[in-house]
Every structure is written in structure tokens, then in C-alpha cells.
Amino acid sequence: DQQVKQNSPSLSVQEGRISILNCDYTNSMFDYFLWYKKYPAEGPTFLISISSIKDKNEDGRFTVFLNKSAKHLSLHIVPSQPGDSAVYFCAATPGSSGSRLTFGEGTQLTVNP
Amino acid sequence: DGGITQSPKYLFRKEGQNVTLSCEQNLNHDAMYWYRQDPGQGLRLIYYSQIVNDFQKGDIAEGYSVSREKKESFPLTVTSAQKNPTAFYLCASSLRNSPLHFGNGTRLTVT
């Protein structure tokens, strides 16, 4: 039972354009959501998070949007840069901490120069 | 330079052998975790420990064992009972109510 789902295995965008990565979840108990970025042969690194009391959180070029009624969140990267090319994982947890996470399958983002 | 060290980066074992993956952190984090990543799948939680001498099973604990004798160390043993041990294993740690910090992983291949 995949409680966190990223339906797009891959996404390709041009440098300077917006990248939108999507994530859906099924567990109503999830109330804290995170995005991690992963380069090959490295561990994931934390990118941005959002609590269920908010619908948007912004950090520089990265913005996460949360639609609780649709159980959907998205990560917007603008403008996209070639260095953003990586696998992006969405994760969720039924608590305010970042621990005991349930991860999605990941989306490979490729930003073309 | 604080961080999480997983060793070795690549590990090869014969089927039927137990193998232990090392994870050490010098971040003074209380909680530590082991995840497994398979192609096309997200990270799945194997075991986690929120305090020394205590640990809990995650979603896929069967065939694995852990110990937490020291705050900075959380070794994972992949036993011969684990049916599909070949995978990329990631160790992580965290402070309470903070995002996880991950190590760079160990790729285990069992033939």
C-alpha cells in the first residue's frame, strides 16, 4: 500500500523555466511533509518542508504547496538550474517531527542547459 | 566536520552469510534510522532508534537486526533470513523534531 505516491518517474525542463514536481498521499494522519533531493551515490539531503497548518512555504527558488483537501503537494523550482538535476523524494509523517518518514518513489528531474 | 559515515560504500557477500553495515554519526543526534532503497521505489524504513539501548521495528524489519549500544553508532545486520538483501542501504539521524540527515549509503550485493 503506497501511502505517498509520486506518479512521474521523470521530468525534463529547460534551464530558466519552472519545474513542478507532484506528490499525492492517502493517509489522513500525515500532517508534516518534506522534500529531499538526492544525487547519484549520495544520501538524500533535506530541501524544504511544510506543516499541514500552512498551504505554502517558500525558500529561495523552492516553494512547496499543500492542498489538504486533495491530499496533494507540489514542489516548484524557479528558475530551474542544471545543478537542480537530481532525484526528488516527497516524504510525509504523522507528527511535527521529520522522523518516521514515509517516502514516495522519487522523480528524476533533468534540467537541460 | 559533523556528519554521518557509512562504511563500506560497496559490499559483496555470498548468499547465506550475515553481513553488518556500519553507521556512525558525530552530530550528537539522539535518533538514528536505517532505510532501504530499491530501484523505482521510495525509501523504506527498516529500524529506528530514538535513544541508546532502545530501538523499534520499521515497516520492513524482517531479516534484519540492529543494536544501539552507543549514541553515535547504529549498526545494521542483514541476516540470511532476508530474502532480497541486495539493495542500497541508507542510515540517517536526527534531533527531535528536525529533518533527517542521511549518510551516503552502502550498496550491498548478495550473490
mmCIF file of N, CA, C and O in Angstrom, chain A residues 20-93:
data_model
loop_
_atom_site.group_PDB
_atom_site.id
_atom_site.type_symbol
_atom_site.label_atom_id
_atom_site.label_comp_id
_atom_site.label_asym_id
_atom_site.label_seq_id
_atom_site.Cartn_x
_atom_site.Cartn_y
_atom_site.Cartn_z
ATOM 1 N N ILE A 20 7.940 21.644 -11.851
ATOM 2 C CA ILE A 20 6.861 21.336 -10.898
ATOM 3 C C ILE A 20 6.849 19.842 -10.655
ATOM 4 O O ILE A 20 6.615 19.056 -11.573
ATOM 5 N N LEU A 21 7.133 19.462 -9.416
ATOM 6 C CA LEU A 21 7.129 18.046 -9.046
ATOM 7 C C LEU A 21 5.927 17.800 -8.136
ATOM 8 O O LEU A 21 5.679 18.558 -7.212
ATOM 9 N N ASN A 22 5.214 16.734 -8.416
ATOM 10 C CA ASN A 22 3.972 16.465 -7.715
ATOM 11 C C ASN A 22 4.044 15.236 -6.806
ATOM 12 O O ASN A 22 4.831 14.313 -7.056
ATOM 13 N N CYS A 23 3.178 15.254 -5.791
ATOM 14 C CA CYS A 23 3.164 14.172 -4.810
ATOM 15 C C CYS A 23 1.750 14.044 -4.253
ATOM 16 O O CYS A 23 1.114 15.061 -3.935
ATOM 17 N N ASP A 24 1.237 12.830 -4.164
ATOM 18 C CA ASP A 24 -0.079 12.578 -3.578
ATOM 19 C C ASP A 24 0.061 11.637 -2.391
ATOM 20 O O ASP A 24 0.945 10.778 -2.386
ATOM 21 N N TYR A 25 -0.818 11.787 -1.416
ATOM 22 C CA TYR A 25 -0.772 10.902 -0.257
ATOM 23 C C TYR A 25 -2.183 10.440 0.078
ATOM 24 O O TYR A 25 -3.164 11.069 -0.303
ATOM 25 N N THR A 26 -2.249 9.321 0.790
ATOM 26 C CA THR A 26 -3.561 8.750 1.109
ATOM 27 C C THR A 26 -3.870 8.763 2.602
ATOM 28 O O THR A 26 -5.034 8.706 2.990
ATOM 29 N N ASN A 27 -2.834 8.838 3.427
ATOM 30 C CA ASN A 27 -3.038 8.743 4.870
ATOM 31 C C ASN A 27 -3.449 10.092 5.462
ATOM 32 O O ASN A 27 -2.668 11.049 5.462
ATOM 33 N N SER A 28 -4.648 10.190 5.984
ATOM 34 C CA SER A 28 -5.156 11.452 6.540
ATOM 35 C C SER A 28 -4.407 11.879 7.802
ATOM 36 O O SER A 28 -4.525 13.016 8.234
ATOM 37 N N MET A 29 -3.668 10.956 8.388
ATOM 38 C CA MET A 29 -2.927 11.280 9.607
ATOM 39 C C MET A 29 -1.640 12.053 9.310
ATOM 40 O O MET A 29 -1.047 12.636 10.206
ATOM 41 N N PHE A 30 -1.196 12.051 8.077
ATOM 42 C CA PHE A 30 0.016 12.802 7.733
ATOM 43 C C PHE A 30 -0.247 14.291 7.923
ATOM 44 O O PHE A 30 -1.236 14.820 7.414
ATOM 45 N N ASP A 31 0.650 14.956 8.652
ATOM 46 C CA ASP A 31 0.454 16.395 8.800
ATOM 47 C C ASP A 31 1.745 17.183 8.692
ATOM 48 O O ASP A 31 1.779 18.380 9.006
ATOM 49 N N TYR A 32 2.808 16.517 8.264
ATOM 50 C CA TYR A 32 4.075 17.230 8.055
ATOM 51 C C TYR A 32 4.721 16.590 6.850
ATOM 52 O O TYR A 32 4.828 15.372 6.756
ATOM 53 N N PHE A 33 5.153 17.457 5.903
ATOM 54 C CA PHE A 33 5.607 16.963 4.612
ATOM 55 C C PHE A 33 6.969 17.568 4.277
ATOM 56 O O PHE A 33 7.228 18.733 4.584
ATOM 57 N N LEU A 34 7.812 16.760 3.648
ATOM 58 C CA LEU A 34 9.168 17.206 3.347
ATOM 59 C C LEU A 34 9.532 16.823 1.923
ATOM 60 O O LEU A 34 9.011 15.849 1.372
ATOM 61 N N TRP A 35 10.451 17.567 1.358
ATOM 62 C CA TRP A 35 11.065 17.215 0.079
ATOM 63 C C TRP A 35 12.568 17.040 0.310
ATOM 64 O O TRP A 35 13.208 17.857 0.972
ATOM 65 N N TYR A 36 13.084 15.938 -0.258
ATOM 66 C CA TYR A 36 14.509 15.657 -0.223
ATOM 67 C C TYR A 36 15.018 15.579 -1.652
ATOM 68 O O TYR A 36 14.312 15.168 -2.567
ATOM 69 N N LYS A 37 16.290 15.931 -1.802
ATOM 70 C CA LYS A 37 16.949 15.888 -3.102
ATOM 71 C C LYS A 37 18.090 14.890 -3.007
ATOM 72 O O LYS A 37 18.803 14.849 -2.003
ATOM 73 N N LYS A 38 18.269 14.084 -4.050
ATOM 74 C CA LYS A 38 19.300 13.050 -3.988
ATOM 75 C C LYS A 38 20.090 13.007 -5.290
ATOM 76 O O LYS A 38 19.530 12.815 -6.372
ATOM 77 N N TYR A 39 21.424 13.141 -5.148
ATOM 78 C CA TYR A 39 22.330 12.947 -6.274
ATOM 79 C C TYR A 39 22.772 11.487 -6.277
ATOM 80 O O TYR A 39 22.739 10.816 -5.241
ATOM 81 N N PRO A 40 23.210 10.962 -7.441
ATOM 82 C CA PRO A 40 23.651 9.570 -7.521
ATOM 83 C C PRO A 40 24.747 9.256 -6.513
ATOM 84 O O PRO A 40 25.646 10.068 -6.286
ATOM 85 N N ALA A 41 24.680 8.088 -5.911
ATOM 86 C CA ALA A 41 25.689 7.577 -4.974
ATOM 87 C C ALA A 41 25.843 8.450 -3.732
ATOM 88 O O ALA A 41 26.873 8.385 -3.046
ATOM 89 N N GLU A 42 24.837 9.283 -3.446
ATOM 90 C CA GLU A 42 24.859 10.068 -2.219
ATOM 91 C C GLU A 42 23.551 9.863 -1.468
ATOM 92 O O GLU A 42 22.568 9.390 -2.024
ATOM 93 N N GLY A 43 23.551 10.231 -0.185
ATOM 94 C CA GLY A 43 22.305 10.181 0.557
ATOM 95 C C GLY A 43 21.439 11.381 0.231
ATOM 96 O O GLY A 43 21.921 12.402 -0.252
ATOM 97 N N PRO A 44 20.131 11.274 0.484
ATOM 98 C CA PRO A 44 19.235 12.420 0.257
ATOM 99 C C PRO A 44 19.584 13.569 1.187
ATOM 100 O O PRO A 44 20.047 13.358 2.313
ATOM 101 N N THR A 45 19.356 14.776 0.716
ATOM 102 C CA THR A 45 19.532 15.963 1.558
ATOM 103 C C THR A 45 18.206 16.703 1.658
ATOM 104 O O THR A 45 17.459 16.806 0.677
ATOM 105 N N PHE A 46 17.918 17.194 2.831
ATOM 106 C CA PHE A 46 16.665 17.901 3.097
ATOM 107 C C PHE A 46 16.614 19.199 2.295
ATOM 108 O O PHE A 46 17.592 19.945 2.219
ATOM 109 N N LEU A 47 15.441 19.452 1.694
ATOM 110 C CA LEU A 47 15.297 20.635 0.860
ATOM 111 C C LEU A 47 14.341 21.645 1.480
ATOM 112 O O LEU A 47 14.687 22.783 1.757
ATOM 113 N N ILE A 48 13.113 21.221 1.754
ATOM 114 C CA ILE A 48 12.095 22.129 2.247
ATOM 115 C C ILE A 48 10.976 21.310 2.864
ATOM 116 O O ILE A 48 10.781 20.143 2.503
ATOM 117 N N SER A 49 10.244 21.911 3.802
ATOM 118 C CA SER A 49 9.142 21.192 4.442
ATOM 119 C C SER A 49 7.932 22.099 4.581
ATOM 120 O O SER A 49 8.026 23.324 4.400
ATOM 121 N N ILE A 50 6.798 21.472 4.937
ATOM 122 C CA ILE A 50 5.587 22.247 5.166
ATOM 123 C C ILE A 50 4.720 21.512 6.173
ATOM 124 O O ILE A 50 4.595 20.288 6.134
ATOM 125 N N SER A 51 4.156 22.264 7.071
ATOM 126 C CA SER A 51 3.232 21.720 8.048
ATOM 127 C C SER A 51 1.817 21.829 7.499
ATOM 128 O O SER A 51 1.526 22.690 6.671
ATOM 129 N N SER A 52 0.930 20.970 7.989
ATOM 130 C CA SER A 52 -0.438 20.966 7.474
ATOM 131 C C SER A 52 -1.227 22.218 7.849
ATOM 132 O O SER A 52 -2.321 22.435 7.331
ATOM 133 N N ILE A 53 -0.702 23.038 8.732
ATOM 134 C CA ILE A 53 -1.405 24.277 9.080
ATOM 135 C C ILE A 53 -1.147 25.368 8.043
ATOM 136 O O ILE A 53 -1.746 26.441 8.099
ATOM 137 N N LYS A 54 -0.250 25.089 7.116
ATOM 138 C CA LYS A 54 0.065 26.061 6.064
ATOM 139 C C LYS A 54 -0.327 25.483 4.716
ATOM 140 O O LYS A 54 -0.497 24.268 4.568
ATOM 141 N N ASP A 55 -0.438 26.347 3.706
ATOM 142 C CA ASP A 55 -0.654 25.831 2.359
ATOM 143 C C ASP A 55 0.491 26.197 1.418
ATOM 144 O O ASP A 55 0.494 25.787 0.252
ATOM 145 N N LYS A 56 1.465 26.930 1.938
ATOM 146 C CA LYS A 56 2.600 27.324 1.105
ATOM 147 C C LYS A 56 3.801 27.605 1.992
ATOM 148 O O LYS A 56 3.679 28.186 3.070
ATOM 149 N N ASN A 57 4.968 27.184 1.517
ATOM 150 C CA ASN A 57 6.209 27.542 2.198
ATOM 151 C C ASN A 57 7.268 27.789 1.132
ATOM 152 O O ASN A 57 7.407 27.004 0.195
ATOM 153 N N GLU A 58 7.981 28.900 1.290
ATOM 154 C CA GLU A 58 8.919 29.322 0.255
ATOM 155 C C GLU A 58 10.315 29.462 0.832
ATOM 156 O O GLU A 58 10.493 29.955 1.952
ATOM 157 N N ASP A 59 11.310 29.037 0.057
ATOM 158 C CA ASP A 59 12.705 29.186 0.470
ATOM 159 C C ASP A 59 13.530 29.412 -0.783
ATOM 160 O O ASP A 59 13.902 28.472 -1.478
ATOM 161 N N GLY A 60 13.786 30.675 -1.082
ATOM 162 C CA GLY A 60 14.558 30.999 -2.277
ATOM 163 C C GLY A 60 13.837 30.577 -3.540
ATOM 164 O O GLY A 60 12.685 30.947 -3.770
ATOM 165 N N ARG A 61 14.491 29.758 -4.355
ATOM 166 C CA ARG A 61 13.883 29.300 -5.606
ATOM 167 C C ARG A 61 12.871 28.174 -5.413
ATOM 168 O O ARG A 61 12.229 27.753 -6.371
ATOM 169 N N PHE A 62 12.761 27.662 -4.210
ATOM 170 C CA PHE A 62 11.927 26.491 -3.934
ATOM 171 C C PHE A 62 10.667 26.888 -3.156
ATOM 172 O O PHE A 62 10.756 27.580 -2.145
ATOM 173 N N THR A 63 9.519 26.428 -3.653
ATOM 174 C CA THR A 63 8.247 26.665 -2.977
ATOM 175 C C THR A 63 7.484 25.352 -2.931
ATOM 176 O O THR A 63 7.390 24.653 -3.950
ATOM 177 N N VAL A 64 6.962 25.021 -1.762
ATOM 178 C CA VAL A 64 6.118 23.837 -1.645
ATOM 179 C C VAL A 64 4.695 24.295 -1.371
ATOM 180 O O VAL A 64 4.454 25.182 -0.555
ATOM 181 N N PHE A 65 3.748 23.693 -2.104
ATOM 182 C CA PHE A 65 2.331 23.986 -1.949
ATOM 183 C C PHE A 65 1.640 22.735 -1.416
ATOM 184 O O PHE A 65 1.923 21.625 -1.866
ATOM 185 N N LEU A 66 0.719 22.933 -0.480
ATOM 186 C CA LEU A 66 -0.029 21.811 0.090
ATOM 187 C C LEU A 66 -1.524 22.052 -0.084
ATOM 188 O O LEU A 66 -2.046 23.086 0.315
ATOM 189 N N ASN A 67 -2.199 21.065 -0.671
ATOM 190 C CA ASN A 67 -3.658 21.087 -0.812
ATOM 191 C C ASN A 67 -4.202 19.915 -0.009
ATOM 192 O O ASN A 67 -4.232 18.778 -0.475
ATOM 193 N N LYS A 68 -4.606 20.208 1.227
ATOM 194 C CA LYS A 68 -5.008 19.126 2.147
ATOM 195 C C LYS A 68 -6.260 18.415 1.676
ATOM 196 O O LYS A 68 -6.386 17.198 1.823
ATOM 197 N N SER A 69 -7.196 19.148 1.117
ATOM 198 C CA SER A 69 -8.451 18.518 0.696
ATOM 199 C C SER A 69 -8.207 17.521 -0.430
ATOM 200 O O SER A 69 -8.870 16.493 -0.523
ATOM 201 N N ALA A 70 -7.238 17.823 -1.278
ATOM 202 C CA ALA A 70 -6.906 16.917 -2.385
ATOM 203 C C ALA A 70 -5.812 15.932 -2.013
ATOM 204 O O ALA A 70 -5.462 15.059 -2.813
ATOM 205 N N LYS A 71 -5.252 16.077 -0.818
ATOM 206 C CA LYS A 71 -4.118 15.254 -0.372
ATOM 207 C C LYS A 71 -3.000 15.290 -1.418
ATOM 208 O O LYS A 71 -2.526 14.236 -1.909
ATOM 209 N N HIS A 72 -2.624 16.493 -1.753
ATOM 210 C CA HIS A 72 -1.656 16.699 -2.831
ATOM 211 C C HIS A 72 -0.677 17.796 -2.434
ATOM 212 O O HIS A 72 -1.063 18.815 -1.853
ATOM 213 N N LEU A 73 0.593 17.564 -2.727
ATOM 214 C CA LEU A 73 1.549 18.649 -2.577
ATOM 215 C C LEU A 73 2.446 18.704 -3.805
ATOM 216 O O LEU A 73 2.548 17.722 -4.560
ATOM 217 N N SER A 74 3.013 19.871 -3.998
ATOM 218 C CA SER A 74 3.881 20.050 -5.152
ATOM 219 C C SER A 74 5.080 20.911 -4.760
ATOM 220 O O SER A 74 5.008 21.725 -3.837
ATOM 221 N N LEU A 75 6.162 20.680 -5.461
ATOM 222 C CA LEU A 75 7.394 21.456 -5.287
ATOM 223 C C LEU A 75 7.647 22.225 -6.572
ATOM 224 O O LEU A 75 7.693 21.619 -7.643
ATOM 225 N N HIS A 76 7.776 23.540 -6.447
ATOM 226 C CA HIS A 76 8.066 24.393 -7.589
ATOM 227 C C HIS A 76 9.496 24.903 -7.469
ATOM 228 O O HIS A 76 9.891 25.392 -6.394
ATOM 229 N N ILE A 77 10.232 24.782 -8.536
ATOM 230 C CA ILE A 77 11.600 25.298 -8.576
ATOM 231 C C ILE A 77 11.649 26.318 -9.712
ATOM 232 O O ILE A 77 11.396 25.996 -10.874
ATOM 233 N N VAL A 78 11.946 27.583 -9.327
ATOM 234 C CA VAL A 78 12.002 28.600 -10.387
ATOM 235 C C VAL A 78 13.022 29.674 -10.021
ATOM 236 O O VAL A 78 12.985 30.176 -8.894
ATOM 237 N N PRO A 79 13.930 30.022 -10.922
ATOM 238 C CA PRO A 79 14.158 29.338 -12.192
ATOM 239 C C PRO A 79 14.964 28.056 -11.993
ATOM 240 O O PRO A 79 15.794 27.959 -11.091
ATOM 241 N N SER A 80 14.724 27.078 -12.828
ATOM 242 C CA SER A 80 15.459 25.813 -12.737
ATOM 243 C C SER A 80 16.879 25.994 -13.260
ATOM 244 O O SER A 80 17.121 26.743 -14.220
ATOM 245 N N GLN A 81 17.801 25.275 -12.611
ATOM 246 C CA GLN A 81 19.208 25.346 -12.997
ATOM 247 C C GLN A 81 19.731 23.937 -13.249
ATOM 248 O O GLN A 81 19.232 22.972 -12.659
ATOM 249 N N PRO A 82 20.751 23.768 -14.088
ATOM 250 C CA PRO A 82 21.286 22.430 -14.354
ATOM 251 C C PRO A 82 21.702 21.685 -13.083
ATOM 252 O O PRO A 82 21.556 20.470 -12.991
ATOM 253 N N GLY A 83 22.184 22.403 -12.084
ATOM 254 C CA GLY A 83 22.574 21.790 -10.812
ATOM 255 C C GLY A 83 21.409 21.245 -10.021
ATOM 256 O O GLY A 83 21.604 20.505 -9.048
ATOM 257 N N ASP A 84 20.183 21.564 -10.434
ATOM 258 C CA ASP A 84 19.000 21.021 -9.777
ATOM 259 C C ASP A 84 18.702 19.603 -10.249
ATOM 260 O O ASP A 84 17.827 18.927 -9.690
ATOM 261 N N SER A 85 19.378 19.151 -11.281
ATOM 262 C CA SER A 85 19.153 17.803 -11.804
ATOM 263 C C SER A 85 19.492 16.778 -10.732
ATOM 264 O O SER A 85 20.633 16.681 -10.275
ATOM 265 N N ALA A 86 18.490 16.021 -10.313
ATOM 266 C CA ALA A 86 18.634 15.068 -9.211
ATOM 267 C C ALA A 86 17.327 14.303 -9.089
ATOM 268 O O ALA A 86 16.357 14.588 -9.801
ATOM 269 N N VAL A 87 17.285 13.341 -8.177
ATOM 270 C CA VAL A 87 16.030 12.676 -7.841
ATOM 271 C C VAL A 87 15.424 13.395 -6.641
ATOM 272 O O VAL A 87 16.120 13.665 -5.662
ATOM 273 N N TYR A 88 14.158 13.712 -6.738
ATOM 274 C CA TYR A 88 13.449 14.412 -5.665
ATOM 275 C C TYR A 88 12.448 13.460 -5.024
ATOM 276 O O TYR A 88 11.608 12.873 -5.700
ATOM 277 N N PHE A 89 12.560 13.336 -3.699
ATOM 278 C CA PHE A 89 11.649 12.487 -2.944
ATOM 279 C C PHE A 89 10.724 13.344 -2.098
ATOM 280 O O PHE A 89 11.159 14.257 -1.399
ATOM 281 N N CYS A 90 9.464 12.997 -2.148
ATOM 282 C CA CYS A 90 8.468 13.564 -1.266
ATOM 283 C C CYS A 90 8.361 12.625 -0.064
ATOM 284 O O CYS A 90 8.476 11.404 -0.220
ATOM 285 N N ALA A 91 8.162 13.177 1.131
ATOM 286 C CA ALA A 91 8.025 12.349 2.323
ATOM 287 C C ALA A 91 6.973 12.956 3.243
ATOM 288 O O ALA A 91 6.738 14.169 3.224
ATOM 289 N N ALA A 92 6.372 12.106 4.062
ATOM 290 C CA ALA A 92 5.312 12.579 4.958
ATOM 291 C C ALA A 92 5.398 11.854 6.293
ATOM 292 O O ALA A 92 5.917 10.731 6.374
ATOM 293 N N THR A 93 4.880 12.489 7.329
ATOM 294 C CA THR A 93 4.893 11.895 8.655
ATOM 295 C C THR A 93 3.679 12.363 9.458
ATOM 296 O O THR A 93 3.239 13.499 9.294
#
